[in-house]
PDB file of C-alpha atoms (C1' of nucleotides) in Angstrom:
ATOM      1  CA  UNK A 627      31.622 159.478  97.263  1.00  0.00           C
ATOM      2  CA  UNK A 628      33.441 159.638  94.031  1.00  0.00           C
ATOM      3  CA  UNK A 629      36.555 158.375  94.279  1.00  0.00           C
ATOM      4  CA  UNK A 630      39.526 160.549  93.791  1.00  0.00           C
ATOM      5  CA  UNK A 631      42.273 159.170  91.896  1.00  0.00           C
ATOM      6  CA  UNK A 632      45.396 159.199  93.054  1.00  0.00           C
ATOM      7  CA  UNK A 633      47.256 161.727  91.155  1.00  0.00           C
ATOM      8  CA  UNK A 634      44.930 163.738  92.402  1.00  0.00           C
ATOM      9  CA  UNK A 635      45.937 163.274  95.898  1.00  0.00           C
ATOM     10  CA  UNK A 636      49.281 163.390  95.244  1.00  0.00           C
ATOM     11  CA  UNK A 637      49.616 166.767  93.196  1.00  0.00           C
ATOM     12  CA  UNK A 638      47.334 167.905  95.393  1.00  0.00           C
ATOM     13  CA  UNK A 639      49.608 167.360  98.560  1.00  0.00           C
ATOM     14  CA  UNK A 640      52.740 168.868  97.015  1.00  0.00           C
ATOM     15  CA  UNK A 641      50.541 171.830  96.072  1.00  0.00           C
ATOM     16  CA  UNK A 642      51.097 173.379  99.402  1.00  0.00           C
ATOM     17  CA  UNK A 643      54.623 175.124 100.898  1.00  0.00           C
ATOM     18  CA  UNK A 644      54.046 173.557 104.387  1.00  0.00           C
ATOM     19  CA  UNK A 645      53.636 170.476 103.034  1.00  0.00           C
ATOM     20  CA  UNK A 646      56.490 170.247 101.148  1.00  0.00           C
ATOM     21  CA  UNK A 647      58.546 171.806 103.971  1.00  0.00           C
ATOM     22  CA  UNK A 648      57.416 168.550 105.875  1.00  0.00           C
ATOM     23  CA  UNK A 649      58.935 166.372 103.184  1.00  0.00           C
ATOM     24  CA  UNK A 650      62.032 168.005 103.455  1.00  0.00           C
ATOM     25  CA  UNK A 651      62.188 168.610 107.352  1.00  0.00           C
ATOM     26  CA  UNK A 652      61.260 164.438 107.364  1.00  0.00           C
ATOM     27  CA  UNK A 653      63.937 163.903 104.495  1.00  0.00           C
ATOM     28  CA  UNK A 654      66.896 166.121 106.525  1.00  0.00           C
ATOM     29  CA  UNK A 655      65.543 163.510 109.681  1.00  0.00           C
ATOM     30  CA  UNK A 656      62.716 160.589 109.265  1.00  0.00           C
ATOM     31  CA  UNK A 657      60.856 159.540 111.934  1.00  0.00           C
ATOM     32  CA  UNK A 658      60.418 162.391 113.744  1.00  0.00           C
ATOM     33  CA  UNK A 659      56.792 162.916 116.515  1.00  0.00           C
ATOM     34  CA  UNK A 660      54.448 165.435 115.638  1.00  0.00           C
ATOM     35  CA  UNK A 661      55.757 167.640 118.340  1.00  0.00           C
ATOM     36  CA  UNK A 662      58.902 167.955 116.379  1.00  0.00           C
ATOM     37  CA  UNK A 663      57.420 168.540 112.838  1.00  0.00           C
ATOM     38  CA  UNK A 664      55.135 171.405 114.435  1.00  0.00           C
ATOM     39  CA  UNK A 665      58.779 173.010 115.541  1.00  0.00           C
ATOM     40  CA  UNK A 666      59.369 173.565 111.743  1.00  0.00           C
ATOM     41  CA  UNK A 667      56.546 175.425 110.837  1.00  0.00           C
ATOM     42  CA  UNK A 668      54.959 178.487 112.460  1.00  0.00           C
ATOM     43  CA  UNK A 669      50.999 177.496 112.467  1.00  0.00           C
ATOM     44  CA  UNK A 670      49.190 175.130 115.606  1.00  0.00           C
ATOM     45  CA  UNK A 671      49.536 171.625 116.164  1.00  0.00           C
ATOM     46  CA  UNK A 672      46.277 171.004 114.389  1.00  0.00           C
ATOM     47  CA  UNK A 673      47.448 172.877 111.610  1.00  0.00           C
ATOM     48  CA  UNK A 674      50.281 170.873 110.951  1.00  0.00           C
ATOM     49  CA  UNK A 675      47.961 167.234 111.963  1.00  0.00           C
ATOM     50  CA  UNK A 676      45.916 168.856 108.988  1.00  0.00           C
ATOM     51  CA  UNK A 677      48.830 168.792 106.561  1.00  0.00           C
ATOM     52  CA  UNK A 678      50.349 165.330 107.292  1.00  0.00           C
ATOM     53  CA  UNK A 679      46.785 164.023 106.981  1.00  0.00           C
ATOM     54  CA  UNK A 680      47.102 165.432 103.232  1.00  0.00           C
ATOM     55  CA  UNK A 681      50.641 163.805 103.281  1.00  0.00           C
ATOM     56  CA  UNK A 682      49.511 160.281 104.306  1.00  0.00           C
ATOM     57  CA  UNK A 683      46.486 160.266 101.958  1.00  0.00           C
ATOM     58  CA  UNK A 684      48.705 160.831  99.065  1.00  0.00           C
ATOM     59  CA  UNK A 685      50.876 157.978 100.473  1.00  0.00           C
ATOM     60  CA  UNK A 686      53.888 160.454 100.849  1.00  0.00           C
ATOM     61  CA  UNK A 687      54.344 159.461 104.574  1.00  0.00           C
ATOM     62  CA  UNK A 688      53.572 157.143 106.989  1.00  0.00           C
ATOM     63  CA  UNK A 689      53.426 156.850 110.583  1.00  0.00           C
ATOM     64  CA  UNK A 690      53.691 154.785 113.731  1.00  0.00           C
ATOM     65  CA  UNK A 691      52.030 155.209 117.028  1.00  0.00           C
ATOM     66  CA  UNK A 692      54.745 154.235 119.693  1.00  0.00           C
ATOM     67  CA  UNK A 693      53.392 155.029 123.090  1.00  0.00           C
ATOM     68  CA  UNK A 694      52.149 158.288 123.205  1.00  0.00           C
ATOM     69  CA  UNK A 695      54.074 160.055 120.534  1.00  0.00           C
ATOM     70  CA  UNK A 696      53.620 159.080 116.707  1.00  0.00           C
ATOM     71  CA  UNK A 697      56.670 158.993 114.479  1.00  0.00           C
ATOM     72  CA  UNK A 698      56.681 160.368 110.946  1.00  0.00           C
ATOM     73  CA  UNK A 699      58.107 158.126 107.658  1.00  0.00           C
ATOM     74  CA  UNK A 700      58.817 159.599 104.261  1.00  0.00           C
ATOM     75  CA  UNK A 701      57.735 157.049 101.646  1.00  0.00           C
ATOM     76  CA  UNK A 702      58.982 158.627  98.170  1.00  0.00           C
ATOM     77  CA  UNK A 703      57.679 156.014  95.670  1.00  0.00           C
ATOM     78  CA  UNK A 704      54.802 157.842  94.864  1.00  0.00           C
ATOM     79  CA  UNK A 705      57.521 160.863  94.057  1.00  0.00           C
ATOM     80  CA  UNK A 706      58.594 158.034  91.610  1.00  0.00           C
ATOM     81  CA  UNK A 707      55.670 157.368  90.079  1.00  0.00           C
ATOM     82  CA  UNK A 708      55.449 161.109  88.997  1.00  0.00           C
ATOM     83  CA  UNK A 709      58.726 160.910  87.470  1.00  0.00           C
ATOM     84  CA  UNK A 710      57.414 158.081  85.380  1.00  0.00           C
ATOM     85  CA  UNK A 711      54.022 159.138  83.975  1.00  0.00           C
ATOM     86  CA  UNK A 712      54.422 163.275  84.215  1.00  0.00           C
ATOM     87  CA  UNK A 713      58.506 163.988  83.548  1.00  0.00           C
ATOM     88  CA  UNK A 714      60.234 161.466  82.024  1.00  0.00           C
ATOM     89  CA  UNK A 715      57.167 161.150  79.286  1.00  0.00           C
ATOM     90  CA  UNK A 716      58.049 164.905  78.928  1.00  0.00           C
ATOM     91  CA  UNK A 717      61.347 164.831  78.462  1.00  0.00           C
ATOM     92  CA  UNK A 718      62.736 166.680  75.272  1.00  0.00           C
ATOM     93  CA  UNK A 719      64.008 163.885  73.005  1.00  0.00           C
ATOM     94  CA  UNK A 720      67.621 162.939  74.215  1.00  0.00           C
ATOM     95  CA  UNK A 721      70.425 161.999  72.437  1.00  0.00           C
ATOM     96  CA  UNK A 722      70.149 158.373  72.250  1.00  0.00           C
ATOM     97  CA  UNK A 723      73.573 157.258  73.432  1.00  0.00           C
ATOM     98  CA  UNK A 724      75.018 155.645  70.239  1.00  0.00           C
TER      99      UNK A 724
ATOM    100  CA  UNK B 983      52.687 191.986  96.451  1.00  0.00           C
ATOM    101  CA  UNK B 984      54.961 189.384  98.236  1.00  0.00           C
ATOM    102  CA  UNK B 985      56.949 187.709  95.675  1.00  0.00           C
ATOM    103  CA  UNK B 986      55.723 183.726  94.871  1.00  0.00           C
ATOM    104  CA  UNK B 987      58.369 181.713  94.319  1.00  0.00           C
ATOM    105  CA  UNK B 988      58.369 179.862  91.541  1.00  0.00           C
ATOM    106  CA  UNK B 989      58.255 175.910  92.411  1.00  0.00           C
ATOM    107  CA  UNK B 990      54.740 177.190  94.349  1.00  0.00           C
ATOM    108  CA  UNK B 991      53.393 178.630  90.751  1.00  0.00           C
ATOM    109  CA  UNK B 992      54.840 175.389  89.680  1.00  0.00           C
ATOM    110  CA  UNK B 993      53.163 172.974  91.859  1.00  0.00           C
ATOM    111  CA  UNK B 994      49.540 175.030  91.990  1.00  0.00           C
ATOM    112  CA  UNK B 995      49.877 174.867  88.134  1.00  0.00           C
ATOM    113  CA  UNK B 996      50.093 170.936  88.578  1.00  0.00           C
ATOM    114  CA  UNK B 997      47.266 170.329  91.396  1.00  0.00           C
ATOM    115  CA  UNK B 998      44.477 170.764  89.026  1.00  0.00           C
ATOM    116  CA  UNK B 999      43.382 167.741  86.699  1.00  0.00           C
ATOM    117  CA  UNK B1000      41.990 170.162  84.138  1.00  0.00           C
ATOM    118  CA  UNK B1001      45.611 171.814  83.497  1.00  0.00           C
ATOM    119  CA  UNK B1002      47.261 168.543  83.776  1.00  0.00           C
ATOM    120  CA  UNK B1003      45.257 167.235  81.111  1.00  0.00           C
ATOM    121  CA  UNK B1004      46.227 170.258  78.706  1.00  0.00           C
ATOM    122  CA  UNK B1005      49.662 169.667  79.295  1.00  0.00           C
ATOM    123  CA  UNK B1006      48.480 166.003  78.093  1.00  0.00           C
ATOM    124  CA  UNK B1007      47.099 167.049  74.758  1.00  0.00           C
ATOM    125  CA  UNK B1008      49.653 170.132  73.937  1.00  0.00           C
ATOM    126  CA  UNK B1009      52.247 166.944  74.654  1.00  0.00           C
ATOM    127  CA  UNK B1010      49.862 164.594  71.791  1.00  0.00           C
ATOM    128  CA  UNK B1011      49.801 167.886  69.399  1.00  0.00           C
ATOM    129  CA  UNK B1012      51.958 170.906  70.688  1.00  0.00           C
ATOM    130  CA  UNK B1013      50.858 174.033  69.369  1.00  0.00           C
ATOM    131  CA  UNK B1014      47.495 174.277  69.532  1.00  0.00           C
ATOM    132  CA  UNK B1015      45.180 176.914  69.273  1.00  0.00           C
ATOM    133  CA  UNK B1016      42.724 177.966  72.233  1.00  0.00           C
ATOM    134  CA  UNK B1017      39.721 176.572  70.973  1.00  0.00           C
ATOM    135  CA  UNK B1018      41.507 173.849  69.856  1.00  0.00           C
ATOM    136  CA  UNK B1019      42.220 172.809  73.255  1.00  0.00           C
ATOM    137  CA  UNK B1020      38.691 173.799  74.554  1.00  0.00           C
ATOM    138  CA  UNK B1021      37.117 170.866  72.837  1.00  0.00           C
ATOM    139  CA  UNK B1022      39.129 168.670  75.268  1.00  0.00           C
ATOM    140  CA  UNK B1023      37.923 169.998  78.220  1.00  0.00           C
ATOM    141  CA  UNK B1024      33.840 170.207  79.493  1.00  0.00           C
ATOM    142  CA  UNK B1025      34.043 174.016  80.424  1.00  0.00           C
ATOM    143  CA  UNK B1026      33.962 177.606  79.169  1.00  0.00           C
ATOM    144  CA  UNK B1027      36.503 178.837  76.941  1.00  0.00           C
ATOM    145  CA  UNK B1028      36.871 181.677  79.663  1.00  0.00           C
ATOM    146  CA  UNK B1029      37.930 178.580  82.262  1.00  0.00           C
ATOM    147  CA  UNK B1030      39.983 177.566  80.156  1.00  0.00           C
ATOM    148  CA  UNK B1031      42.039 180.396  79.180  1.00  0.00           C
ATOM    149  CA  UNK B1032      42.801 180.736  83.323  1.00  0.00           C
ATOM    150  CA  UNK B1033      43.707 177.170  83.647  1.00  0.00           C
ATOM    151  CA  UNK B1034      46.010 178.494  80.766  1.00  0.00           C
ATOM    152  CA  UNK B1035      47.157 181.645  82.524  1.00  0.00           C
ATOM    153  CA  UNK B1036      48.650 179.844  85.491  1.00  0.00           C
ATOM    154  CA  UNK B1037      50.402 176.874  82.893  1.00  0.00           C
ATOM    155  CA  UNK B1038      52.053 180.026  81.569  1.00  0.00           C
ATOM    156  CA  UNK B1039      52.918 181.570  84.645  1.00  0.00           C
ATOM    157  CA  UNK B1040      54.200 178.449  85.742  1.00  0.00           C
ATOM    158  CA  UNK B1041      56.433 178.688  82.638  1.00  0.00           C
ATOM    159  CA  UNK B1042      54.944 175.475  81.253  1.00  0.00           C
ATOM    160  CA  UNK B1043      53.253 176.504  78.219  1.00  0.00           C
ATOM    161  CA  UNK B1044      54.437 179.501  75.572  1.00  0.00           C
ATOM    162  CA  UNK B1045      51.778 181.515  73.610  1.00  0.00           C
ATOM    163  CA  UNK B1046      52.598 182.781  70.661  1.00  0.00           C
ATOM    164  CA  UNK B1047      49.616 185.295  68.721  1.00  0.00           C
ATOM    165  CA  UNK B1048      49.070 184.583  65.240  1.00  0.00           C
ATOM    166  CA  UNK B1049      46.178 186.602  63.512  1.00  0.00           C
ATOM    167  CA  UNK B1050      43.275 185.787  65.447  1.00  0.00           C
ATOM    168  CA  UNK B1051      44.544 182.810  66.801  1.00  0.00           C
ATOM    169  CA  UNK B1052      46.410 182.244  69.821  1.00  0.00           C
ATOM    170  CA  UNK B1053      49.119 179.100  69.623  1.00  0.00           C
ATOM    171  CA  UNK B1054      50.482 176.998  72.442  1.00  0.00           C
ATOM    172  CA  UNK B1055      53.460 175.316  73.298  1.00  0.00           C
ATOM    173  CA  UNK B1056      54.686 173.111  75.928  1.00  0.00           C
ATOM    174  CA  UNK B1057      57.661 174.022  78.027  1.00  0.00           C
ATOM    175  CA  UNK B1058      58.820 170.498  79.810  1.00  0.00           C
ATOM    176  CA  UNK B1059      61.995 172.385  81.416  1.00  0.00           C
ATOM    177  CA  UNK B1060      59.857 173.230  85.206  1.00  0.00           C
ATOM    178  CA  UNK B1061      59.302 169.702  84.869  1.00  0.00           C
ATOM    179  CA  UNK B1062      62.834 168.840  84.779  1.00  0.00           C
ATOM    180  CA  UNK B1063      62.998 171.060  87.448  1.00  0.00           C
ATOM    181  CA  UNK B1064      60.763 169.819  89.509  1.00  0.00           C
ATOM    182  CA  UNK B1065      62.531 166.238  88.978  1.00  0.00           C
ATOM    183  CA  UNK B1066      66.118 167.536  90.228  1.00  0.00           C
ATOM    184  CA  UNK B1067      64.820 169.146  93.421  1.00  0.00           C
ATOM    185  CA  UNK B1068      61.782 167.220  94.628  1.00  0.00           C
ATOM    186  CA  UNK B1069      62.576 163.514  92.705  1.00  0.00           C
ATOM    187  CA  UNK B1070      66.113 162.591  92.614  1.00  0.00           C
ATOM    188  CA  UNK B1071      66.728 164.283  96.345  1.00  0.00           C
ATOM    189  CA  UNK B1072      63.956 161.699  97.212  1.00  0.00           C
ATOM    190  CA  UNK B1073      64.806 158.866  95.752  1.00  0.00           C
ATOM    191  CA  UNK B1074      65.763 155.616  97.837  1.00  0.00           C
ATOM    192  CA  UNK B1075      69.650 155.206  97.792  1.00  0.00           C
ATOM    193  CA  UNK B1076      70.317 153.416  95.158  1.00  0.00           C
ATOM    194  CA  UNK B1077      73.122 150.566  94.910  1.00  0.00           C
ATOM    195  CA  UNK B1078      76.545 152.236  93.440  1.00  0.00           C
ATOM    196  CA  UNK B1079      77.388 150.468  90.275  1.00  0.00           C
ATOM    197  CA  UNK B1080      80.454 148.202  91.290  1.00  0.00           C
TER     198      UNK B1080
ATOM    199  C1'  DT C 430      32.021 196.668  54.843  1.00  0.00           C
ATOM    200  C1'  DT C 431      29.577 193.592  57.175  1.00  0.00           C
ATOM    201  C1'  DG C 432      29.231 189.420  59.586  1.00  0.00           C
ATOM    202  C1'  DA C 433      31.359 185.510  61.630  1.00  0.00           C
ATOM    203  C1'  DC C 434      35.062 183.876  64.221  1.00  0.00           C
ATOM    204  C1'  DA C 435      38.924 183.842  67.811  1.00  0.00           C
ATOM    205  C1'  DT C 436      40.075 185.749  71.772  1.00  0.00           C
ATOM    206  C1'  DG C 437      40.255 189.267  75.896  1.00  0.00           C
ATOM    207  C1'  DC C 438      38.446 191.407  80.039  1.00  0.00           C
ATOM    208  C1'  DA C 439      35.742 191.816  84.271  1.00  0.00           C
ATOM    209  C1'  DA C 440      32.647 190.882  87.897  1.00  0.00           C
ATOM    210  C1'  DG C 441      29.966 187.441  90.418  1.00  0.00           C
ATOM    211  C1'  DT C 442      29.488 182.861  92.926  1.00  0.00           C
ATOM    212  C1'  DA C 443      29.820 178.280  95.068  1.00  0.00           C
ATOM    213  C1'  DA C 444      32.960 175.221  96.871  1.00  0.00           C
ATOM    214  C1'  DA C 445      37.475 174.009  98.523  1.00  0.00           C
ATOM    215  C1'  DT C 446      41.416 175.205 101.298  1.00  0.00           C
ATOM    216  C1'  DA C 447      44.255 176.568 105.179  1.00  0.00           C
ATOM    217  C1'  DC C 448      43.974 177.756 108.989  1.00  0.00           C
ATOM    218  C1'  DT C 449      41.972 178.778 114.077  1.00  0.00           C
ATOM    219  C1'  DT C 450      39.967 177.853 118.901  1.00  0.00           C
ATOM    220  C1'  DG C 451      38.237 174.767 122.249  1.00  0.00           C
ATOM    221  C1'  DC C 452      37.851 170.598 124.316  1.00  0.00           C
ATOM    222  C1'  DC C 453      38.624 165.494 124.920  1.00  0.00           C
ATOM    223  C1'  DT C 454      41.497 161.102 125.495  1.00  0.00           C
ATOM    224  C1'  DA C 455      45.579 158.286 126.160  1.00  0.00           C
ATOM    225  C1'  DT C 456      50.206 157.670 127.974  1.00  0.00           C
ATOM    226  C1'  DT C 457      53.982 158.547 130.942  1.00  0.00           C
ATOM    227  C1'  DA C 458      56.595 160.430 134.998  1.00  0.00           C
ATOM    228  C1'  DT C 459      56.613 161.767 139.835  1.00  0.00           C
TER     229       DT C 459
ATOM    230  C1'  DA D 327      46.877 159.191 142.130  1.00  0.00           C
ATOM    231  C1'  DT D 328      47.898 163.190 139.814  1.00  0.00           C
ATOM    232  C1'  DA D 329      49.870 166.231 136.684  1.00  0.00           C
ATOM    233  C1'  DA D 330      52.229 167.005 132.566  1.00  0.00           C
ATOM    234  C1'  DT D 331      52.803 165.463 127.929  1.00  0.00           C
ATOM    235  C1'  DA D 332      51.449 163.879 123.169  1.00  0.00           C
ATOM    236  C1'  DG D 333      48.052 163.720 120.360  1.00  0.00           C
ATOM    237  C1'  DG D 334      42.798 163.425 118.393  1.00  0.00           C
ATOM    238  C1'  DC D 335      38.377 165.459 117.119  1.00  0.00           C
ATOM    239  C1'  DA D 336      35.156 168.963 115.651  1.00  0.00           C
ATOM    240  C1'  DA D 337      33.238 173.237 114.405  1.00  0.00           C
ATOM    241  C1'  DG D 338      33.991 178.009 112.789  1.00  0.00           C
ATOM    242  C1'  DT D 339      36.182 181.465 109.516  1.00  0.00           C
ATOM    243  C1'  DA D 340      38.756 184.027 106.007  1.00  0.00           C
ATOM    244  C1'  DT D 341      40.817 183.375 101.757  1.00  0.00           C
ATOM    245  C1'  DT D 342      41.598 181.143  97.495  1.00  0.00           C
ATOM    246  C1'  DT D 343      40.040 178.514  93.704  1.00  0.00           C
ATOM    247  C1'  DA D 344      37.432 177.046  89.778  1.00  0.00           C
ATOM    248  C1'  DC D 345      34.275 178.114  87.565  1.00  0.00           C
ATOM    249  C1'  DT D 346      30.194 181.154  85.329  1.00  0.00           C
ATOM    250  C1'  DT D 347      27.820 185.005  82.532  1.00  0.00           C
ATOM    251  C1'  DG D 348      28.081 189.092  79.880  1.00  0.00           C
ATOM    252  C1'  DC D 349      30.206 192.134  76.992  1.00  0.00           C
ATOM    253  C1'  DA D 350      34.135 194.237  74.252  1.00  0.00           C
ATOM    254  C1'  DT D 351      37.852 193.937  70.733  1.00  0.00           C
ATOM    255  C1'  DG D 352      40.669 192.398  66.914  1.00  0.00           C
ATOM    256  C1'  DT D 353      40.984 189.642  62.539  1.00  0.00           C
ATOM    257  C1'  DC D 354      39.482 187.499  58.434  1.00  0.00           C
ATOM    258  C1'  DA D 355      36.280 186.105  54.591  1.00  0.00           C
ATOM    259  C1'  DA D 356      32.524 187.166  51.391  1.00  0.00           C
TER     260       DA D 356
END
DNA sequence: TTGACATGCAAGTAAATACTTGCCTATTAT
DNA sequence: ATAATAGGCAAGTATTTACTTGCATGTCAA
């Protein structure tokens, strides 16, 4: 059980198309069931369960169970976080303003 | 030979820990040669001259023969990239500057 | 010009990934 | 109560991925 860090988790979840499709299908309307997600994207329920599992182990969403339906949340700190230590760290020297 | 759009060579290029450390050490000492970088990682040279192929597909590292040797060079513009479409569209509204 | 060094090329393999199908459970509406 | 709805769980499969081993080629130094 070796622990996977979290970068790991995280680049690993925005590796995938379907994934990311999620993000922005959840950014264009958050909170959505599972029912609507799977509308988006042309593969089984299961399929789509699968991804968003990927999703909430990297942190990138989180959900609610309200009755019988779960809803869908887009958390984007951990899209922050890879600003911080894998762009901004990258970033050709700017102009420091003067 | 359906055409893969770029952010997906982007984001595969990112998912492994192996390439993300080689961006890591060309970013410490850019322009490395291959076996340079080899002594960083615990693998083949053969490994690591794929890991290397998809960095340069991904347009994140430049090669550039010399002699024998073969020099690289990071390319941080996909990561600005990746910023502008996945990061900022993400981000948490912030408060507008009064 | 011969040997050592730096890299390229190709085929094989084990494990991870992205799905599928099939069935089960919980909640809600009639 | 019953049926339809929303979702969970698990096992199977085809493909992709991350390596390996083995060998070939180009460059440089003695």
């Amino acid at each position: 059980m070796a622990k996977i860090p979290d970068a790991d988790l995280l680049f690993k979840a925005l590796a995938d198309p379907s994934r990311r499709k999620l993000l922005d299908v959840l950014h264009a309307h958050d909170g959505q069931t599972l029912n609507e997600l799977c509308e988006h994207l042309d593969m089984t329920r299961q399929a789509v369960t699968q991804h968003i599992d990927l999703l909430e182990a990297a942190n990138l969403v989180a959900t609610v169970r309200q009755g019988r339906e779960k809803l869908h949340f887009l958390n984007p700190v951990p899209l922050q976080q890879i600003y911080e230590r894998w762009i901004a760290k990258f970033e050709k020297p700017r102009l420091k303003a003067l």
